PDB file of C-alpha atoms in Angstrom:
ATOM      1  CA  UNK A  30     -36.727 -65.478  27.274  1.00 77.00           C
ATOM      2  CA  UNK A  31     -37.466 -68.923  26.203  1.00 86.00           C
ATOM      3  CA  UNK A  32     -41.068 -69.896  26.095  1.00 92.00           C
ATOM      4  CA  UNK A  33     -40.246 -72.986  28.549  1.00 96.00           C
ATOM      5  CA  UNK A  34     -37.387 -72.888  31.132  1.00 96.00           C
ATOM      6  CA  UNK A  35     -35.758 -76.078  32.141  1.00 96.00           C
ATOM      7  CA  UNK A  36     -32.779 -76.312  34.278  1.00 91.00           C
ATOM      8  CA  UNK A  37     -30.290 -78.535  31.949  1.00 89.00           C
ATOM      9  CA  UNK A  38     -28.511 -80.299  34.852  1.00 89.00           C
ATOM     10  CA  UNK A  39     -26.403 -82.177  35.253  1.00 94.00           C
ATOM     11  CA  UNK A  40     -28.367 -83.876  38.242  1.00 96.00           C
ATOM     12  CA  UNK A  41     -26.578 -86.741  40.193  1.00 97.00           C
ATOM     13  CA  UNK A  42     -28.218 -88.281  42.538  1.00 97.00           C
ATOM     14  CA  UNK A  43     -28.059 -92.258  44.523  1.00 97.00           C
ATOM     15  CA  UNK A  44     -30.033 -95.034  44.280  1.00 97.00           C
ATOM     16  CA  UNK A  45     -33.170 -95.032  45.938  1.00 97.00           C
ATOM     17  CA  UNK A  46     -33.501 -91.361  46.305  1.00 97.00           C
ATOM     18  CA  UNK A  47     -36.452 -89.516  45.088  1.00 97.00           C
ATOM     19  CA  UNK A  48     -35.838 -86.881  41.846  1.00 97.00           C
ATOM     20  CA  UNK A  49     -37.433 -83.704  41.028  1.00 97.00           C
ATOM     21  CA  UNK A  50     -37.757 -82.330  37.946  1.00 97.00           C
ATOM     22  CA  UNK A  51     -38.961 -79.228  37.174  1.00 97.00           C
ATOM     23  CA  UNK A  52     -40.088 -76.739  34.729  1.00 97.00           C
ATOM     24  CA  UNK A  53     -41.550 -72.958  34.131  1.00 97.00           C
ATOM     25  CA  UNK A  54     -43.050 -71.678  31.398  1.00 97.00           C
ATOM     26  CA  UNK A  55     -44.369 -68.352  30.343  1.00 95.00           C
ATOM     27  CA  UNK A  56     -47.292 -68.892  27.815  1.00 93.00           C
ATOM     28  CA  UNK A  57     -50.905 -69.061  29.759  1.00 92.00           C
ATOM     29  CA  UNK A  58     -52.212 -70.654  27.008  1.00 91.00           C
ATOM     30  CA  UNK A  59     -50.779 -73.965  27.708  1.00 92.00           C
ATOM     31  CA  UNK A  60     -53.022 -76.716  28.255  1.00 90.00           C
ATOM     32  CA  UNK A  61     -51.192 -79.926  27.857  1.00 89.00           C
ATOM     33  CA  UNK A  62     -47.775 -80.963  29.667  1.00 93.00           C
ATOM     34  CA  UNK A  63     -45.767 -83.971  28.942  1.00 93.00           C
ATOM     35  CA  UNK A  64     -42.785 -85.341  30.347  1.00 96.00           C
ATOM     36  CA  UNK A  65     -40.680 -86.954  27.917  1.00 96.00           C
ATOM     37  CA  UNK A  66     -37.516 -89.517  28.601  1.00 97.00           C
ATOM     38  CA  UNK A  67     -34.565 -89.716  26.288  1.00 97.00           C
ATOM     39  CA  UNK A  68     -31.375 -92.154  26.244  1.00 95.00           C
ATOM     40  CA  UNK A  69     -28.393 -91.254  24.569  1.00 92.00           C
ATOM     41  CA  UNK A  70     -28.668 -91.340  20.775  1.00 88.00           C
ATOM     42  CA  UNK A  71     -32.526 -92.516  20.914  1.00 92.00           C
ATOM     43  CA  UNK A  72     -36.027 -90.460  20.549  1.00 94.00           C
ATOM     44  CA  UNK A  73     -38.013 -89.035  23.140  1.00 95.00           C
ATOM     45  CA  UNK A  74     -40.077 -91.636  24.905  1.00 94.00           C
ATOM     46  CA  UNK A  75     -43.392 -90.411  26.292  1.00 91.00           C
ATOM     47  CA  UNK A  76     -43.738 -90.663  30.050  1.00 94.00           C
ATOM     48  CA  UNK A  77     -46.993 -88.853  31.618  1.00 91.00           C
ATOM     49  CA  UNK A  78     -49.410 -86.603  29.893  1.00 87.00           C
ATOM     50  CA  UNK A  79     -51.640 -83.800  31.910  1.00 88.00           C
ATOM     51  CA  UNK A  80     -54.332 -82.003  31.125  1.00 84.00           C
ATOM     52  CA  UNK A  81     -54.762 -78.783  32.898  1.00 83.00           C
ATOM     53  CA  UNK A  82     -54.136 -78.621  36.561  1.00 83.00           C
ATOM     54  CA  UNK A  83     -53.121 -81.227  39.367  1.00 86.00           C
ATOM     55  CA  UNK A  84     -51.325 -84.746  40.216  1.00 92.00           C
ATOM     56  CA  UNK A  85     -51.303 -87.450  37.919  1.00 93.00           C
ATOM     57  CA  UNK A  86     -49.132 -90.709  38.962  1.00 95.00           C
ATOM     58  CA  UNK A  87     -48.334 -93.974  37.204  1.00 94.00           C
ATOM     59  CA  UNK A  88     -46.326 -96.010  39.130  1.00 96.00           C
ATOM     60  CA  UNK A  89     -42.809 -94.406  40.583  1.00 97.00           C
ATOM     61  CA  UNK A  90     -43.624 -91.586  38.529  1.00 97.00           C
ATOM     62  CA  UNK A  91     -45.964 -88.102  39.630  1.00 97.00           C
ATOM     63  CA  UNK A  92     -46.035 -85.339  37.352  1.00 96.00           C
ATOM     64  CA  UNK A  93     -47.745 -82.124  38.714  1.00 96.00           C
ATOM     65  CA  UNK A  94     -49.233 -79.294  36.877  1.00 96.00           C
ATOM     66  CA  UNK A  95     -49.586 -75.318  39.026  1.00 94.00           C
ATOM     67  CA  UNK A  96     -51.127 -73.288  36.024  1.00 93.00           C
ATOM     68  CA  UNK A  97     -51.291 -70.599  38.747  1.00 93.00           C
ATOM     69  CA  UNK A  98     -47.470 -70.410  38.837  1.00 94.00           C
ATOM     70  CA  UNK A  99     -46.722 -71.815  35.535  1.00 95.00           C
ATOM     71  CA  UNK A 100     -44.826 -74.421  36.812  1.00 95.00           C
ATOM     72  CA  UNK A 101     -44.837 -78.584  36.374  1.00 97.00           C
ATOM     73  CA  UNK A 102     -42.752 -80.916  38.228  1.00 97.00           C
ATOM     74  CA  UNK A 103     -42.104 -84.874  37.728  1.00 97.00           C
ATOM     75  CA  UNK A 104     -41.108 -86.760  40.631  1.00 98.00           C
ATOM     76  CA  UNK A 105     -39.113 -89.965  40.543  1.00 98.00           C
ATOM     77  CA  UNK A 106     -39.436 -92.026  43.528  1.00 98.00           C
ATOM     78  CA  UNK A 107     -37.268 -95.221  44.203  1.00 97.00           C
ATOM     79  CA  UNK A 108     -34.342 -93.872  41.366  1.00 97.00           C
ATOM     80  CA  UNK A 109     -32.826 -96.773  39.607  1.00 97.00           C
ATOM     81  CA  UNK A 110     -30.100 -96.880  37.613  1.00 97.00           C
ATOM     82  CA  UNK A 111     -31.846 -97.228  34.548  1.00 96.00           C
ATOM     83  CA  UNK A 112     -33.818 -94.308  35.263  1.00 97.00           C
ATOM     84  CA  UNK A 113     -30.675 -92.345  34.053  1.00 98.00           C
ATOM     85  CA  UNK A 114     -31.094 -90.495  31.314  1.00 97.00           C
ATOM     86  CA  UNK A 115     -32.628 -86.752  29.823  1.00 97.00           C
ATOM     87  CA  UNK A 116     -35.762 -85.628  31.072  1.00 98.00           C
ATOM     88  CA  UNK A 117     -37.738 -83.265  28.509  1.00 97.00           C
ATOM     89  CA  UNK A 118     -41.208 -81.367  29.417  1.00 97.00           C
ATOM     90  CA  UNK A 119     -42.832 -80.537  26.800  1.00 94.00           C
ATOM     91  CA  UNK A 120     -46.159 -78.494  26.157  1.00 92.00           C
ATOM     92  CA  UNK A 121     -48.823 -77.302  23.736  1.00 89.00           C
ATOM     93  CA  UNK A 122     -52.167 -75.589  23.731  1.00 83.00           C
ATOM     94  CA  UNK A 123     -54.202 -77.784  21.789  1.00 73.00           C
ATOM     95  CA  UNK A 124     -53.464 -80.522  19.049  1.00 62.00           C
ATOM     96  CA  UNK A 125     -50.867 -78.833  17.554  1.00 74.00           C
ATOM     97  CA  UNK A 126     -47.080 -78.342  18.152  1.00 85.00           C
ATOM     98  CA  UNK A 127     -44.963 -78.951  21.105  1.00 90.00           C
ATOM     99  CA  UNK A 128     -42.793 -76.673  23.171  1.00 94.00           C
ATOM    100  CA  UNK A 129     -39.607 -78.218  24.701  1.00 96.00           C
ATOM    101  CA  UNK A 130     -37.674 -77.462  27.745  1.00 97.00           C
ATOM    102  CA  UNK A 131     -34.022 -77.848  27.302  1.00 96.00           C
ATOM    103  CA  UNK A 132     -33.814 -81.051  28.981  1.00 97.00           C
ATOM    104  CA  UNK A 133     -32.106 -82.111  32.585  1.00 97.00           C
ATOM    105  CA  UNK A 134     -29.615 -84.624  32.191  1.00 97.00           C
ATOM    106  CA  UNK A 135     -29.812 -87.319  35.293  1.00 97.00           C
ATOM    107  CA  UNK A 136     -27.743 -89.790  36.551  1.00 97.00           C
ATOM    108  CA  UNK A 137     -28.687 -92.409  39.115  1.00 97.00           C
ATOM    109  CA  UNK A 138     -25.625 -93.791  41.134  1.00 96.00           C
ATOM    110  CA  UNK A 139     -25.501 -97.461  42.297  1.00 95.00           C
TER     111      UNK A 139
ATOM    112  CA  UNK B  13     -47.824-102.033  14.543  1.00 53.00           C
ATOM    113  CA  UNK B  14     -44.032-101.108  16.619  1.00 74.00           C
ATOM    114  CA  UNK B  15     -44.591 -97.686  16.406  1.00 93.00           C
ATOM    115  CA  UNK B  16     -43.145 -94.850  14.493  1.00 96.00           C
ATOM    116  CA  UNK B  17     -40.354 -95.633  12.168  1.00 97.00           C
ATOM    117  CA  UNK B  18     -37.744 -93.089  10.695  1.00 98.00           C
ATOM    118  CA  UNK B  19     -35.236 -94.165   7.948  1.00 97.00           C
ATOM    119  CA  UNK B  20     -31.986 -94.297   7.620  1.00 97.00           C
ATOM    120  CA  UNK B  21     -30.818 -93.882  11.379  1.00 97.00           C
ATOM    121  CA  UNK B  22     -27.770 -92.002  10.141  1.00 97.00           C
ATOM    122  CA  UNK B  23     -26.831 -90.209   7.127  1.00 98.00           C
ATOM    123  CA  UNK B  24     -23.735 -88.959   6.783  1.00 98.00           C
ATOM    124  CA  UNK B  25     -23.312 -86.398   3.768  1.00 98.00           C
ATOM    125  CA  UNK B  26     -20.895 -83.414   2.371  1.00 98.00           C
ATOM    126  CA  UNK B  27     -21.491 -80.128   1.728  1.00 98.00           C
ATOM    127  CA  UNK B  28     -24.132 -78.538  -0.499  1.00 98.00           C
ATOM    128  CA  UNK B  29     -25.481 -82.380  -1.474  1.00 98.00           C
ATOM    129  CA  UNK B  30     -29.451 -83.156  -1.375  1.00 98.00           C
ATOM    130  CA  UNK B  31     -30.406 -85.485   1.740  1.00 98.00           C
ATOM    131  CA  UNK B  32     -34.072 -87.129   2.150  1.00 98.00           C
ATOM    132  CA  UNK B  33     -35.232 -88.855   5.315  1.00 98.00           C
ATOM    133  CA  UNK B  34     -38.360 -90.978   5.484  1.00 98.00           C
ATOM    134  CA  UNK B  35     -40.985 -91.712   8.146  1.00 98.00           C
ATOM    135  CA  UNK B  36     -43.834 -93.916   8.645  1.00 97.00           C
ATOM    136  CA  UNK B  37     -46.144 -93.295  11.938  1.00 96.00           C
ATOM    137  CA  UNK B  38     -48.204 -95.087  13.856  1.00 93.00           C
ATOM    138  CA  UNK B  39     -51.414 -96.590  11.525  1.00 90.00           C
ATOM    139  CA  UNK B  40     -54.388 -94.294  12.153  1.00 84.00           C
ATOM    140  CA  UNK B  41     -52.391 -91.441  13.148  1.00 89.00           C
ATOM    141  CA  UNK B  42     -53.512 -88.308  11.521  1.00 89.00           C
ATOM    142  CA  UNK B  43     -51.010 -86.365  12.747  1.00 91.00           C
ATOM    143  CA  UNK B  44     -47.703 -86.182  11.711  1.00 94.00           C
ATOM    144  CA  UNK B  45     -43.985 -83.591  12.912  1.00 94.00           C
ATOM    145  CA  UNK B  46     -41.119 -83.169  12.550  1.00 97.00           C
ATOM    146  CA  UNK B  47     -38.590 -82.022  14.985  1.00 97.00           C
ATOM    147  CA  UNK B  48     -35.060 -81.057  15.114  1.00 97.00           C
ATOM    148  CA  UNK B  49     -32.781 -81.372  17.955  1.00 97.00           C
ATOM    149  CA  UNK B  50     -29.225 -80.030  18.511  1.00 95.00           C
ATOM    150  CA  UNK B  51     -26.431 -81.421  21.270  1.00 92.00           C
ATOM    151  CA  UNK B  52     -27.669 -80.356  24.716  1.00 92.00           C
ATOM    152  CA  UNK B  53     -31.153 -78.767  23.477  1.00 94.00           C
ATOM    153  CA  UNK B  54     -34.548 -79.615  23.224  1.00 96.00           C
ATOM    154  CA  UNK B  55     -36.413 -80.573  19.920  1.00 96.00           C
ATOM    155  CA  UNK B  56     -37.146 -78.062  17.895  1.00 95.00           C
ATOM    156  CA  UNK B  57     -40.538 -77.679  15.595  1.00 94.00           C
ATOM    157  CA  UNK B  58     -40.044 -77.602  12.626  1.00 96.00           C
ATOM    158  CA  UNK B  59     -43.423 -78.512  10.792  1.00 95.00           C
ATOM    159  CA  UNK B  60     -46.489 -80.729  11.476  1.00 92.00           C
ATOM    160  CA  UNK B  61     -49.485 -82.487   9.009  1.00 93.00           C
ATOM    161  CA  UNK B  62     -52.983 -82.963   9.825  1.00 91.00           C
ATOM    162  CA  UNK B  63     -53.507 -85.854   6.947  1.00 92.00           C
ATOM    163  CA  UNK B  64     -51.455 -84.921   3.674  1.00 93.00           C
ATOM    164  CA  UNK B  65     -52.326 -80.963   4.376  1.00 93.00           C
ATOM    165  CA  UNK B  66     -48.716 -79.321   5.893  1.00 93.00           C
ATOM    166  CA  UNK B  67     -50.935 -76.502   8.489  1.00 91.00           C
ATOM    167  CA  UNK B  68     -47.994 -75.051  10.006  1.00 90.00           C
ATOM    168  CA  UNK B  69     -44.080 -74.756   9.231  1.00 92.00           C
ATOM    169  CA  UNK B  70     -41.338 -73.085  11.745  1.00 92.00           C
ATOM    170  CA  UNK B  71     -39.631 -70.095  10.803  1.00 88.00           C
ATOM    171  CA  UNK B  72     -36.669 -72.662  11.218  1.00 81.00           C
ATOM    172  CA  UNK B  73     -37.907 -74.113   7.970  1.00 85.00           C
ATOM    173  CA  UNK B  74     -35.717 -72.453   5.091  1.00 88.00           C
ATOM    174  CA  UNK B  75     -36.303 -72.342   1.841  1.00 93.00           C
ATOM    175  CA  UNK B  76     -33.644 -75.413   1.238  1.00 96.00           C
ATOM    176  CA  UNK B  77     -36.353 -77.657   3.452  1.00 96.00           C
ATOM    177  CA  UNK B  78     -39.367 -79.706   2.297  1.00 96.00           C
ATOM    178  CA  UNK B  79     -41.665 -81.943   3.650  1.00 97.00           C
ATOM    179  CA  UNK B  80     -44.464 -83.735   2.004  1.00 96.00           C
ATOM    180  CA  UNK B  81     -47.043 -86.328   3.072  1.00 96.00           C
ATOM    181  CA  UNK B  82     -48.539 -87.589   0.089  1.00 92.00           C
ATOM    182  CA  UNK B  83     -51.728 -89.723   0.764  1.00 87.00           C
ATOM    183  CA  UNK B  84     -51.308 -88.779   4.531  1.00 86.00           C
ATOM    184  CA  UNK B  85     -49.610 -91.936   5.419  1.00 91.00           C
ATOM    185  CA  UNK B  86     -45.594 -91.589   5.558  1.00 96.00           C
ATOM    186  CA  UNK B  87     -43.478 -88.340   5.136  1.00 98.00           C
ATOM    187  CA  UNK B  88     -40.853 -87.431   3.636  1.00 98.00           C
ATOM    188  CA  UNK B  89     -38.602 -84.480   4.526  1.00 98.00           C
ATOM    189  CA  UNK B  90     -35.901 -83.007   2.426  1.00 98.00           C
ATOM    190  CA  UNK B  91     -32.778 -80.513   2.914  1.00 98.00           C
ATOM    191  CA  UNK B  92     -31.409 -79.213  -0.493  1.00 97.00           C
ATOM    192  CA  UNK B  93     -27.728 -77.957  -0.480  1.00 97.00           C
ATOM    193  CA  UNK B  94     -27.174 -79.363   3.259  1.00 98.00           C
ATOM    194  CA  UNK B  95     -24.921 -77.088   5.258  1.00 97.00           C
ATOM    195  CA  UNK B  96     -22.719 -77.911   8.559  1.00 96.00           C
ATOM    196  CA  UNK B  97     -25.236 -76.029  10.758  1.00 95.00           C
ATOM    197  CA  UNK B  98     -27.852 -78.818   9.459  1.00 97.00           C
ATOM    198  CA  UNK B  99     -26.009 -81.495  11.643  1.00 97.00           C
ATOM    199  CA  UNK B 100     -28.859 -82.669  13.674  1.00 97.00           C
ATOM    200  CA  UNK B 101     -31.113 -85.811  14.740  1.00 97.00           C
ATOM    201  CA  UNK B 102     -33.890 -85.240  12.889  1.00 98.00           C
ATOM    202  CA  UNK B 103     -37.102 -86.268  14.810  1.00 98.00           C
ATOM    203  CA  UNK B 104     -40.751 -87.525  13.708  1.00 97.00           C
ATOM    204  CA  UNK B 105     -43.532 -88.177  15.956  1.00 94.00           C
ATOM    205  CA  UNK B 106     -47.092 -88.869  15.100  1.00 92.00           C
ATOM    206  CA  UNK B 107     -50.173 -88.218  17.119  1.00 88.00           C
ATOM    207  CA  UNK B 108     -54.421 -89.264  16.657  1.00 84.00           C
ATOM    208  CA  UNK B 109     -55.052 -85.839  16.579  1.00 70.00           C
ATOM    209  CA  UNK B 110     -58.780 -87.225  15.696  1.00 61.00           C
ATOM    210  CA  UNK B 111     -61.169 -84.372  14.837  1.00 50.00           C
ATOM    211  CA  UNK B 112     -63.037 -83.062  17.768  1.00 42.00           C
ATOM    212  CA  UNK B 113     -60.505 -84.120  20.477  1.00 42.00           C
ATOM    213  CA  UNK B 114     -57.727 -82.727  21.859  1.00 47.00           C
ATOM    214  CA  UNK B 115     -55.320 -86.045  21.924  1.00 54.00           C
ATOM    215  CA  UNK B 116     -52.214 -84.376  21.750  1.00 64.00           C
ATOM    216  CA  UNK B 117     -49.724 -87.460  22.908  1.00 79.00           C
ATOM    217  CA  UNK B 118     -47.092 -87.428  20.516  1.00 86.00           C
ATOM    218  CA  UNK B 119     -44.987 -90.637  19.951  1.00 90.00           C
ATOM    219  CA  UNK B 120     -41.674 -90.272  18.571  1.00 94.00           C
ATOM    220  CA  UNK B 121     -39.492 -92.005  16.396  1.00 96.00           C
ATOM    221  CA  UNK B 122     -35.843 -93.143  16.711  1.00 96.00           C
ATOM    222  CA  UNK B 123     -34.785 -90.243  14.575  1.00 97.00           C
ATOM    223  CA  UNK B 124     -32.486 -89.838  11.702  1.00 98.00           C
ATOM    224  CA  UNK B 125     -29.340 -88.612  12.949  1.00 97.00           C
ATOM    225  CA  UNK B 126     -27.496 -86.084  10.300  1.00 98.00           C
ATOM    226  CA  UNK B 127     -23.712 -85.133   9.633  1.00 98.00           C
ATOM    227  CA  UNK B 128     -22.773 -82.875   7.229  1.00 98.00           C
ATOM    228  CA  UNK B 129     -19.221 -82.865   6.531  1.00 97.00           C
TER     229      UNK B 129
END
């Protein structure tokens, strides 16, 4: 069993709708969660950061951390096109190295 | 300062020949990784720096791999005698990773994206 559990997609999904992503993970010792966005051919681009527990929202974007149940979510609201793309989480237990999730692969239709 | 910069963008190379790919973080950043990532996967740890000390390398990291970060600014990272199962983007990212805090937001580089043919 990997460490972190991502569903790879592919997720299609219209204009305008709201996305869910989602991950699990099995190592308690997790502290920090990212979510990461990648185009094709291009690095990772940091999107949210969490420490710990609970919401955190920047814009169309909420990422949402249950330590309880090992499981984060980001949420997309308003979809745009050029929200298509991979979605990575990604998370460590201190200042050291990152765990990925596989990565979902979204589309937003027009 | 644009962020973190990874030379060349691609490298294309045969069998069993030396490859070296450079990167330069962001200024200040103490921190320093590299990643690798496959078609369809996740990146992949593969070794980090806290300054020019290397504190932790992947079990991914043969004996053909080496990575240095002389005066802790840029890094280098070598693959001797590159095989086909080295085809990969390779990935940096740098981080403050300041003493005493926990600032673990890693920024990533374009990557260097490797054939070997």
């Amino acid at each position: 069993q990997k460490e972190v559990e991502q569903d790879p997609g592919p997720l299609s999904v219209p204009e305008g709708a709201i996305v869910s992503l989602n991950c699990t993970y099995s190592n308690s010792a997790f502290q920090y969660f990212m979510w990461y966005r990648q185009y094709s051919r291009k690095g990772p681009e940091l999107l949210m950061y969490t420490y710990s527990s609970g919401n955190k929202e920047d814009g169309r974007f909420t990422a949402q951390v249950d330590k309880s149940s090992k499981y984060i979510s980001l949420f997309i609201r308003d979809s745009q096109p050029s929200d298509s793309a991979t979605y990575l989480c990604a998370m460590s237990w201190g200042a050291q190295k990152l765990v990925f999730g596989q990565g979902t692969r979204l589309t937003i239709n027009p | 300062d644009t962020g973190v910069s990874q030379n060349p963008r691609h490298k294309i190379t045969k069998r069993g020949q030396n490859v070296t790919f450079r990167c330069d973080p962001i200024s200040e950043h103490n921190r320093l990784y590299w990643y690798r990532q496959t078609l369809g996967q996740g990146p992949e740890f593969l070794t980090y720096f806290q300054n020019e000390a290397q504190l932790e390398k992947s079990r991914l990291l043969s004996d053909r791999f080496s990575a240095e970060r002389p005066k802790g600014s840029f890094s280098t990272l070598e693959i001797q005698r590159t095989e086909q199962g080295d085809s990969a983007m390779y990935l940096c990212a740098s981080s403050p990773g300041q003493g005493g805090t926990m600032n673990t937001e890693a920024f990533f580089g374009q990557g260097t994206r490797l054939t070997v043919v």
